[in-house]
Tab-separated table of N, CA and C in Angstrom:
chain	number	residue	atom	x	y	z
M	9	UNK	N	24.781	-9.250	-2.638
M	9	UNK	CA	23.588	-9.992	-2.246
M	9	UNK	C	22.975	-10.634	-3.498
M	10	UNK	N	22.541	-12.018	-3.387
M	10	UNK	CA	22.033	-12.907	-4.429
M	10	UNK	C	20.565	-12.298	-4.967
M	11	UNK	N	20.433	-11.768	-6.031
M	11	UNK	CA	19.477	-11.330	-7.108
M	11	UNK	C	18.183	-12.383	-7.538
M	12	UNK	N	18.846	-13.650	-7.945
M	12	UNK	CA	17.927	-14.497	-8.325
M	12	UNK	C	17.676	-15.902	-7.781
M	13	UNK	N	16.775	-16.774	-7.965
M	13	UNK	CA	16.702	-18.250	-7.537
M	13	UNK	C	18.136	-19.062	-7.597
M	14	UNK	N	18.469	-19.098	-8.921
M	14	UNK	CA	20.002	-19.776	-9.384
M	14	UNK	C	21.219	-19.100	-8.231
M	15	UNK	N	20.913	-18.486	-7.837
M	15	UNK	CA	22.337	-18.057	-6.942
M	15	UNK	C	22.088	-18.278	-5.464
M	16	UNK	N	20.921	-19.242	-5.175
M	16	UNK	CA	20.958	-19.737	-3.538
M	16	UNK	C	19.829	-20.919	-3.881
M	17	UNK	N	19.746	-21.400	-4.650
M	17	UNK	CA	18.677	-22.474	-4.769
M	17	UNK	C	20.697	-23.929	-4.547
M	18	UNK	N	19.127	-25.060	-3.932
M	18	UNK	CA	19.802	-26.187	-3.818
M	18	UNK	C	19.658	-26.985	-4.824
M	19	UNK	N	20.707	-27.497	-5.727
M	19	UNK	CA	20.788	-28.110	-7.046
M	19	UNK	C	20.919	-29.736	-6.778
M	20	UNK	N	21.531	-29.971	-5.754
M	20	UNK	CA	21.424	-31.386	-5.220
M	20	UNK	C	20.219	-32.085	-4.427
M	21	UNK	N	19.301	-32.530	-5.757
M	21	UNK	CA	18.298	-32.742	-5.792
M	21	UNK	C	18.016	-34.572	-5.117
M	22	UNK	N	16.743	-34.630	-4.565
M	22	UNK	CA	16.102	-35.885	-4.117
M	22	UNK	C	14.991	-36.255	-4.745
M	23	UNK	N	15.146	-37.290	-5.743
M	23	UNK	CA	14.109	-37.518	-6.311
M	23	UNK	C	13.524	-39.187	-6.224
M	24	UNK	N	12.011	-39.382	-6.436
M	24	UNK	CA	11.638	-40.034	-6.470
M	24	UNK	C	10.348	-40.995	-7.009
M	25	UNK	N	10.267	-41.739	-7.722
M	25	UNK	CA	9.132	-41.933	-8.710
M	25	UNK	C	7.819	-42.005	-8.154
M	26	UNK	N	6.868	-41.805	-9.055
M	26	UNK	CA	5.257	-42.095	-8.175
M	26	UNK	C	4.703	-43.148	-7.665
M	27	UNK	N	5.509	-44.438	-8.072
M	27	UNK	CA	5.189	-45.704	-7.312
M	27	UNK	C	5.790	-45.801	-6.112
M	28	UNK	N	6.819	-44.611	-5.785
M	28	UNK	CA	7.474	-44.832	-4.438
M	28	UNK	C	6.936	-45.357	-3.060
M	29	UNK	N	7.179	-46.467	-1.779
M	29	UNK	CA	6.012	-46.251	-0.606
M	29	UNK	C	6.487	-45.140	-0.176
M	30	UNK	N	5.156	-44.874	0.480
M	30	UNK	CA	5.423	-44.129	1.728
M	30	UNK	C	6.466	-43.907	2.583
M	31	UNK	N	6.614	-45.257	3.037
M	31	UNK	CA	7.882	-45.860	4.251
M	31	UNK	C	9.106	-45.231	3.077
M	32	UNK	N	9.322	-46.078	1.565
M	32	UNK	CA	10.626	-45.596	1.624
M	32	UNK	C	11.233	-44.517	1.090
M	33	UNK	N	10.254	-43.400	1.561
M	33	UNK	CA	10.145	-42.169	0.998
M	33	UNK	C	10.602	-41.446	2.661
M	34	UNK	N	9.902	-41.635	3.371
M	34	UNK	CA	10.453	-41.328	4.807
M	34	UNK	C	11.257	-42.011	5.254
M	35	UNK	N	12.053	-43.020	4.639
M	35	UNK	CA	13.552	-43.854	5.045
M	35	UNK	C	14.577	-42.995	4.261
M	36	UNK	N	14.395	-42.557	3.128
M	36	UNK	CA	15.015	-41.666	2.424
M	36	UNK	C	15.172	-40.410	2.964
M	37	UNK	N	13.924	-39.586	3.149
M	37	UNK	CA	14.147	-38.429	3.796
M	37	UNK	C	15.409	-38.459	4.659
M	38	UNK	N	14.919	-39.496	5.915
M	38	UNK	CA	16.015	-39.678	7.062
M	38	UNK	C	17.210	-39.791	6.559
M	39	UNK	N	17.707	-40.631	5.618
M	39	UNK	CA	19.048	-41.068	5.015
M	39	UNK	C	19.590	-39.738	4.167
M	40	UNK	N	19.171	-39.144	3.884
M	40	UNK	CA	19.637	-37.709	3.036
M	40	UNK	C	19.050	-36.532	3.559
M	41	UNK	N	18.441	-36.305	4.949
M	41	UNK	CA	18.389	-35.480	6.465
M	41	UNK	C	17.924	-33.991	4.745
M	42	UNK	N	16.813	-34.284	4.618
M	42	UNK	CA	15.740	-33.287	3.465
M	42	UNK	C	14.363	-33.773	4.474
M	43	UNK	N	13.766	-32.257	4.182
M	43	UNK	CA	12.264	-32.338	4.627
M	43	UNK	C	11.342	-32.700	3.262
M	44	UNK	N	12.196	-32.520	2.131
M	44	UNK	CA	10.999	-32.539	1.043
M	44	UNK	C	11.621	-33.378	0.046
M	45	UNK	N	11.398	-34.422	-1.003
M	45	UNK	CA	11.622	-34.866	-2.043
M	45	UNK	C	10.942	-34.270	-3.245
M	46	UNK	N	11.391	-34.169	-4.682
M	46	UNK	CA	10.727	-34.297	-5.659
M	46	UNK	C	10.373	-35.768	-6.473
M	47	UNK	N	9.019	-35.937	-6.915
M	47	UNK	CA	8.621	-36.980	-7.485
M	47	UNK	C	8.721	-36.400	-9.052
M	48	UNK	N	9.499	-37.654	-9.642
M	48	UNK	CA	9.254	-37.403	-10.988
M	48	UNK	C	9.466	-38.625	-11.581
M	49	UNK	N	9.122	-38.212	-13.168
M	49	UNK	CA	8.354	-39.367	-14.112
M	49	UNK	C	9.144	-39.555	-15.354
M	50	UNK	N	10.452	-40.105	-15.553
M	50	UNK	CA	10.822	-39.768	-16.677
M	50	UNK	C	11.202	-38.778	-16.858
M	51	UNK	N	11.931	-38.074	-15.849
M	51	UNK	CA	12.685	-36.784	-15.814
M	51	UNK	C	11.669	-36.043	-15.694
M	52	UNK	N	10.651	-35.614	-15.536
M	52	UNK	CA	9.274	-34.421	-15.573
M	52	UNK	C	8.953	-34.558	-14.164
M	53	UNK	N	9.035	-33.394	-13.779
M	53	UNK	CA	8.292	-32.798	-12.157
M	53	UNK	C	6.657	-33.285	-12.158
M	54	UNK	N	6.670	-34.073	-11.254
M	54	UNK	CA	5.035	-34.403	-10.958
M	54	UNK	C	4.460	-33.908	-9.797
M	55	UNK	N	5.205	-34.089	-8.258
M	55	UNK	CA	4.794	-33.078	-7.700
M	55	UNK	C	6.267	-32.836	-6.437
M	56	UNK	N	6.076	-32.288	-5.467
M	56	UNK	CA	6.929	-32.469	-4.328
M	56	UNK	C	6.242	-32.869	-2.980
M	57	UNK	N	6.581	-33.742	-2.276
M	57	UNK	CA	6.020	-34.122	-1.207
M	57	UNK	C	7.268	-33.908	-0.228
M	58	UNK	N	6.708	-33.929	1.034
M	58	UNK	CA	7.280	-33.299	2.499
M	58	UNK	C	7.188	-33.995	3.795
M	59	UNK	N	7.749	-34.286	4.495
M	59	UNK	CA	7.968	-34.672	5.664
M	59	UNK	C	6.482	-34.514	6.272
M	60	UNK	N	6.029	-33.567	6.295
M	60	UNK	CA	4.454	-32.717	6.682
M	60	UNK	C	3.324	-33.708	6.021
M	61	UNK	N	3.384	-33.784	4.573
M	61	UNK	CA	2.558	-34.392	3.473
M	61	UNK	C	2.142	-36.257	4.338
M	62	UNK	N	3.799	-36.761	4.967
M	62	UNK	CA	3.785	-37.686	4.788
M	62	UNK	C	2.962	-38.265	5.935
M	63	UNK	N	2.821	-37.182	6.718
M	63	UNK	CA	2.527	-37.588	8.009
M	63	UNK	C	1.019	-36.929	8.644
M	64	UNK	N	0.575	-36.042	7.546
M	64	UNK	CA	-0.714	-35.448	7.453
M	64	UNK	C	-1.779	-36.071	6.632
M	65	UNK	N	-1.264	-36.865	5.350
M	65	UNK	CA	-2.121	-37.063	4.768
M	65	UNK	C	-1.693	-39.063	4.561
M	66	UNK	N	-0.694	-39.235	5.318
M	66	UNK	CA	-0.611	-41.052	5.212
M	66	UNK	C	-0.532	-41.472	6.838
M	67	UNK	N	0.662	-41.129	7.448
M	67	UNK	CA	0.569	-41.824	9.022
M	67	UNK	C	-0.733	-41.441	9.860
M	68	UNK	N	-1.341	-40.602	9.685
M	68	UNK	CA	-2.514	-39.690	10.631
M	68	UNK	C	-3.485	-40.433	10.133
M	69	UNK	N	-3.800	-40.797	8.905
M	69	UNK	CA	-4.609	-41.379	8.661
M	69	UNK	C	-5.017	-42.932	8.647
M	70	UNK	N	-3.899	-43.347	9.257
M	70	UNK	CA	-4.116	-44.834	9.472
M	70	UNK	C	-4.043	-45.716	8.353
M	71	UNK	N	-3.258	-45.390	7.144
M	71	UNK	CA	-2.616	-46.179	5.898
M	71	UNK	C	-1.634	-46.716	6.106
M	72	UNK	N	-1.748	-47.770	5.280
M	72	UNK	CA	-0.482	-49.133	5.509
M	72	UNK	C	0.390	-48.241	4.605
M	73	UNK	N	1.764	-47.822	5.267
M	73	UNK	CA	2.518	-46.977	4.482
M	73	UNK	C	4.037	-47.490	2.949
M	74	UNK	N	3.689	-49.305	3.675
M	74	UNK	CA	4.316	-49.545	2.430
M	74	UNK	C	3.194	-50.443	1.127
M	75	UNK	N	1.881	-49.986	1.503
M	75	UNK	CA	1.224	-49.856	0.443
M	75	UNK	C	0.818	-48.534	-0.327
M	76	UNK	N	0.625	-47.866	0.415
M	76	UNK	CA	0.493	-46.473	-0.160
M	76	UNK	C	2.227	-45.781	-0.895
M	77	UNK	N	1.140	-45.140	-2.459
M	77	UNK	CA	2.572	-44.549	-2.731
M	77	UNK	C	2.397	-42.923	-2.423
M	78	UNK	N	3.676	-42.401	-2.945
M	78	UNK	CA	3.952	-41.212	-2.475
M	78	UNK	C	2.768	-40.005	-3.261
M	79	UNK	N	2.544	-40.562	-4.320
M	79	UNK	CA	1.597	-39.989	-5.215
M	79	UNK	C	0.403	-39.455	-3.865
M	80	UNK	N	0.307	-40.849	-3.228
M	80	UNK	CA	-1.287	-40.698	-3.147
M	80	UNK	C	-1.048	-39.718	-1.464
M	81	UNK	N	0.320	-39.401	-0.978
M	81	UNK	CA	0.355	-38.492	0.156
M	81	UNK	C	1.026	-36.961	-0.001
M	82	UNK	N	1.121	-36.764	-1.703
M	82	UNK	CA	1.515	-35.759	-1.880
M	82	UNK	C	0.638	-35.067	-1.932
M	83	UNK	N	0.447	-33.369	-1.584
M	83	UNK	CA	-0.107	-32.410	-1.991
M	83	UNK	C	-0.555	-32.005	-3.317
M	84	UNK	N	-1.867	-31.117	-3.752
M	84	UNK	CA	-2.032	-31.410	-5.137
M	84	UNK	C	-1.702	-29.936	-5.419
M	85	UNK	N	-1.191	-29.093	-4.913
M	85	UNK	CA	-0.595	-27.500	-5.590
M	85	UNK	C	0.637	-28.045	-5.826
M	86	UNK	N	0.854	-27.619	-7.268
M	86	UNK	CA	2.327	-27.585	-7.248
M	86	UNK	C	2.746	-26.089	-7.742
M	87	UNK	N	3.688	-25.416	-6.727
M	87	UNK	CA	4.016	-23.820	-7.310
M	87	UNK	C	5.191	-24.286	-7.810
M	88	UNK	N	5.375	-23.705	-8.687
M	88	UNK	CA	6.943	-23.765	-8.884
M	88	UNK	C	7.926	-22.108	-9.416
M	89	UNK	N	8.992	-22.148	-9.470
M	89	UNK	CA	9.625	-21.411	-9.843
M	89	UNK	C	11.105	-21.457	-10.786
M	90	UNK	N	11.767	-20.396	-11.605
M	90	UNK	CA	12.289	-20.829	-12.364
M	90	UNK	C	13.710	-20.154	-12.352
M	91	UNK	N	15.042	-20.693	-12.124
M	91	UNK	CA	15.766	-20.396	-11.730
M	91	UNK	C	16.473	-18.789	-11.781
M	92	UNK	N	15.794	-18.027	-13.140
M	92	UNK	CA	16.087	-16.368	-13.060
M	92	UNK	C	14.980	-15.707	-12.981
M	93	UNK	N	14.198	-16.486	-12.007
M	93	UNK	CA	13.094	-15.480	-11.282
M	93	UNK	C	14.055	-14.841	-10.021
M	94	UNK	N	13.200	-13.968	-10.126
M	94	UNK	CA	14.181	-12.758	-8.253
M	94	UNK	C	13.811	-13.448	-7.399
M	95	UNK	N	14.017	-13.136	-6.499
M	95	UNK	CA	14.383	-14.072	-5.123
M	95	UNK	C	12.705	-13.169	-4.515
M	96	UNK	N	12.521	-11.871	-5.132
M	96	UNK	CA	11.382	-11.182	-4.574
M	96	UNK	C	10.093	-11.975	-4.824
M	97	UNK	N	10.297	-12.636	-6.455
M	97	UNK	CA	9.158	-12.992	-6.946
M	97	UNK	C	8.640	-14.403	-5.807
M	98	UNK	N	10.506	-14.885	-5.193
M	98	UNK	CA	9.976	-16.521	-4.383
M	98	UNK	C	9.460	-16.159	-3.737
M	99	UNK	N	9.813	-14.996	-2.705
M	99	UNK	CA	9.019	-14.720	-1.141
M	99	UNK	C	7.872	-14.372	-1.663
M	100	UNK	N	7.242	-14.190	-2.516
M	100	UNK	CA	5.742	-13.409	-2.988
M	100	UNK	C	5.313	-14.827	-2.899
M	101	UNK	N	5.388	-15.951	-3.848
M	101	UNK	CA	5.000	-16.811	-4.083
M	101	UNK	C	4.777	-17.767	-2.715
M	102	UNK	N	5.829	-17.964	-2.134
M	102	UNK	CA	5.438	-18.477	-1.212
M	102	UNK	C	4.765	-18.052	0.035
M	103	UNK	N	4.221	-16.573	0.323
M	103	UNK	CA	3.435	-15.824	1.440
M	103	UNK	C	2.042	-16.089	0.463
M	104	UNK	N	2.151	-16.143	-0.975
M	104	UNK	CA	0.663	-16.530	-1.639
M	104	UNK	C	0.398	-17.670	-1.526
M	105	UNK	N	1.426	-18.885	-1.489
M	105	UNK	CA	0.552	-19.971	-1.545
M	105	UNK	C	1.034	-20.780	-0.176
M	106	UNK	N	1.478	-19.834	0.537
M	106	UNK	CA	1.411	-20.141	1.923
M	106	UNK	C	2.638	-21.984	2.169
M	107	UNK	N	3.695	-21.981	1.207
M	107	UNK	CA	4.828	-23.148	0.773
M	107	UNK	C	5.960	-22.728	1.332
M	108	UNK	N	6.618	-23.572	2.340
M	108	UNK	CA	8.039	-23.350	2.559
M	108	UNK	C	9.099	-23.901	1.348
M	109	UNK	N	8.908	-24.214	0.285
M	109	UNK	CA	9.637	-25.185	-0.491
M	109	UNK	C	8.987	-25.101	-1.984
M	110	UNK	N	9.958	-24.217	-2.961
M	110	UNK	CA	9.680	-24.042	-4.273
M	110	UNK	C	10.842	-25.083	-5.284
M	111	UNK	N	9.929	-25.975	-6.088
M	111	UNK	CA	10.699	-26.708	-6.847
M	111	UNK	C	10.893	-25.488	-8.032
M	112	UNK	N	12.913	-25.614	-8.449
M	112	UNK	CA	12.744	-24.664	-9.235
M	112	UNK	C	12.770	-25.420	-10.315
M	113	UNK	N	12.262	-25.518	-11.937
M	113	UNK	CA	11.912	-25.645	-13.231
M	113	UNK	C	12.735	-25.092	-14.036
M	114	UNK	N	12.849	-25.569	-15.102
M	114	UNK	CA	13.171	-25.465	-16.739
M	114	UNK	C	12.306	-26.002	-17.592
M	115	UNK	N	11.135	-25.565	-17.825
M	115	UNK	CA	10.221	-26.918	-18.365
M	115	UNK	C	9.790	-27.307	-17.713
M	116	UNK	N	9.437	-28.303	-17.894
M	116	UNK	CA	8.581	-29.692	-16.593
M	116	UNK	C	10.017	-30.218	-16.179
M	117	UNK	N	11.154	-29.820	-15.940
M	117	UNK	CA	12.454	-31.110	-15.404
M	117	UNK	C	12.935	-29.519	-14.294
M	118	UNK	N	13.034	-30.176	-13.008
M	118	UNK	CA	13.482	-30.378	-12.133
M	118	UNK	C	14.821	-29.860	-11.835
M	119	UNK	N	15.312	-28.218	-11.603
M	119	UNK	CA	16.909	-28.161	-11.887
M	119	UNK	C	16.938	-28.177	-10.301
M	120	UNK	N	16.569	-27.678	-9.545
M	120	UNK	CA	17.004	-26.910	-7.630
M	120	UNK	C	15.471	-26.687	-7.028
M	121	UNK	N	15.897	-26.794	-5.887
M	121	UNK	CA	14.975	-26.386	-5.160
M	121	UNK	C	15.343	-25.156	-4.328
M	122	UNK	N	14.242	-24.695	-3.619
M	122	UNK	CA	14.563	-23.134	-3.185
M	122	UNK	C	13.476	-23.321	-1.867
M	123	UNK	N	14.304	-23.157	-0.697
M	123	UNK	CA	13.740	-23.348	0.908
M	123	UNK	C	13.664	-22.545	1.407
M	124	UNK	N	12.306	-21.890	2.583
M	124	UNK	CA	12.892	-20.883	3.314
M	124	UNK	C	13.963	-20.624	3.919
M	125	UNK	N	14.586	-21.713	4.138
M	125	UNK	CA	15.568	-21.300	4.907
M	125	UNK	C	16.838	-20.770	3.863
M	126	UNK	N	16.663	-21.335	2.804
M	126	UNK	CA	18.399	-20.423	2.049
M	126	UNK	C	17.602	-18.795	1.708
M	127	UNK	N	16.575	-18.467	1.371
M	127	UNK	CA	15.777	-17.285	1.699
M	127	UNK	C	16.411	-16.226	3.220
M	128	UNK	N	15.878	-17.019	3.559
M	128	UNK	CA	16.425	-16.477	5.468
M	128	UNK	C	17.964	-15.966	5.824
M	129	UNK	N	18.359	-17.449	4.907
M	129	UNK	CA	20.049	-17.605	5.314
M	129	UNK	C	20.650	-16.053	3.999
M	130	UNK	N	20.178	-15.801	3.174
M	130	UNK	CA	20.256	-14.938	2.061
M	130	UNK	C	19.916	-13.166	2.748
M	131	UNK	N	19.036	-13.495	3.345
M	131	UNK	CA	18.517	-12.116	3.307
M	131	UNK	C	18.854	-11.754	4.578
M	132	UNK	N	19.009	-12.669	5.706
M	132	UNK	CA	19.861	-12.062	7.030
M	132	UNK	C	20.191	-13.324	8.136
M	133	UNK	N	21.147	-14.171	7.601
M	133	UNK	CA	21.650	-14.599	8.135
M	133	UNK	C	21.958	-15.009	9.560
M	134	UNK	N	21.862	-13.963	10.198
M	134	UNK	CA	21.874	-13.677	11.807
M	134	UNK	C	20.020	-13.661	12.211
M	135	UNK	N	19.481	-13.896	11.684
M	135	UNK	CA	17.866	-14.236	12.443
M	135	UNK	C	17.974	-15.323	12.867
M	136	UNK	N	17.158	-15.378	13.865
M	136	UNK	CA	16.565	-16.484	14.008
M	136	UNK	C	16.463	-17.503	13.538
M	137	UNK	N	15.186	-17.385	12.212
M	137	UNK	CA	15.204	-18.585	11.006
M	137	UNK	C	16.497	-19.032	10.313
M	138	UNK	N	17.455	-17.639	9.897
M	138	UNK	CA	18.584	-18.090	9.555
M	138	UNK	C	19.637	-19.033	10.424
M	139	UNK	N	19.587	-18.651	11.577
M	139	UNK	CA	20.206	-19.839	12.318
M	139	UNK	C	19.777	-21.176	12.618
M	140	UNK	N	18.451	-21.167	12.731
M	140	UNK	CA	17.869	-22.439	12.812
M	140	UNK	C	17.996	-23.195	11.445
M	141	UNK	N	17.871	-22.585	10.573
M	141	UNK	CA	17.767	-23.214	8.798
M	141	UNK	C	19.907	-24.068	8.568
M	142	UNK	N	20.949	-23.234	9.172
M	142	UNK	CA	21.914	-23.775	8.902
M	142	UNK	C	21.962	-24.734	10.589
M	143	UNK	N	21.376	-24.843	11.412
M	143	UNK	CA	21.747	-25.822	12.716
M	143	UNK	C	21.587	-27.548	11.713
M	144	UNK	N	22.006	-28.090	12.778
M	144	UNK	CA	22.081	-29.849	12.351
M	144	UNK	C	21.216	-30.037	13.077
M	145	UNK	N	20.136	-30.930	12.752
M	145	UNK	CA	18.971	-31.362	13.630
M	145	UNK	C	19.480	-32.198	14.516
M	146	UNK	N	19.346	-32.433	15.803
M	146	UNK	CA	19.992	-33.606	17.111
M	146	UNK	C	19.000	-35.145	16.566
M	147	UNK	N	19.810	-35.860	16.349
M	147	UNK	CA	18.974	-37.240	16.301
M	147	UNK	C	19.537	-38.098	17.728
């Protein structure tokens, strides 16, 4: 059984700058089937925004979404975690700051990300969440 972040974190990363729109931040999502992108600046983590973010704090609100950038619909916590943290320390972190989705770090740059669901898929596979986390969404 996987010990730390680095041994179930996703390394095939989605990134995207802070001038990004809105729109082609949720055209992206769709095209690379991710709930969350990372925004960054010159290689440095600025924040992560989410499928949730995009649609809570830009479509709901009635913003022209290819004027608005991603900056301005991202969330302003950023937790992060670091790839030989325990997998105990992620689930702590994320029941504290209440995040399905830990960008993992080296510095300010961006190595994996870490989802509930490879959590789920890690720790019991046969749940529920674990099955739903490896299904293909129906489009």
């Amino acid at each position: 059984m996987a010990q730390h972040v680095r041994d179930i974190m996703t390394s095939d990363l989605v990134t995207v700058e802070p001038q990004a729109s809105v729109t082609s931040v949720a055209r992206l999502m769709r095209d690379e089937d991710v709930g969350a992108v990372l925004v960054t600046e010159d290689g440095h983590l600025r924040c992560l925004v989410s499928d949730r973010d995009l649609v809570v704090r830009a479509f709901a609100e009635g913003v022209d979404p290819e004027q608005t950038t991603v900056m301005q619909a991202a969330s302003d916590d950023l937790v992060t975690i670091t790839p030989d943290d325990s997998l105990d320390r992620a689930v702590r972190l994320m029941r504290e700051h209440a995040v399905r989705r830990l960008p993992v770090v080296e510095g300010d740059r961006a190595v994996g990300i870490l989802a509930l669901g490879d959590l789920a898929m890690e720790r019991d596979e046969k749940s529920a969440l674990g099955d739903i986390s490896v299904a293909r969404p129906n489009t």
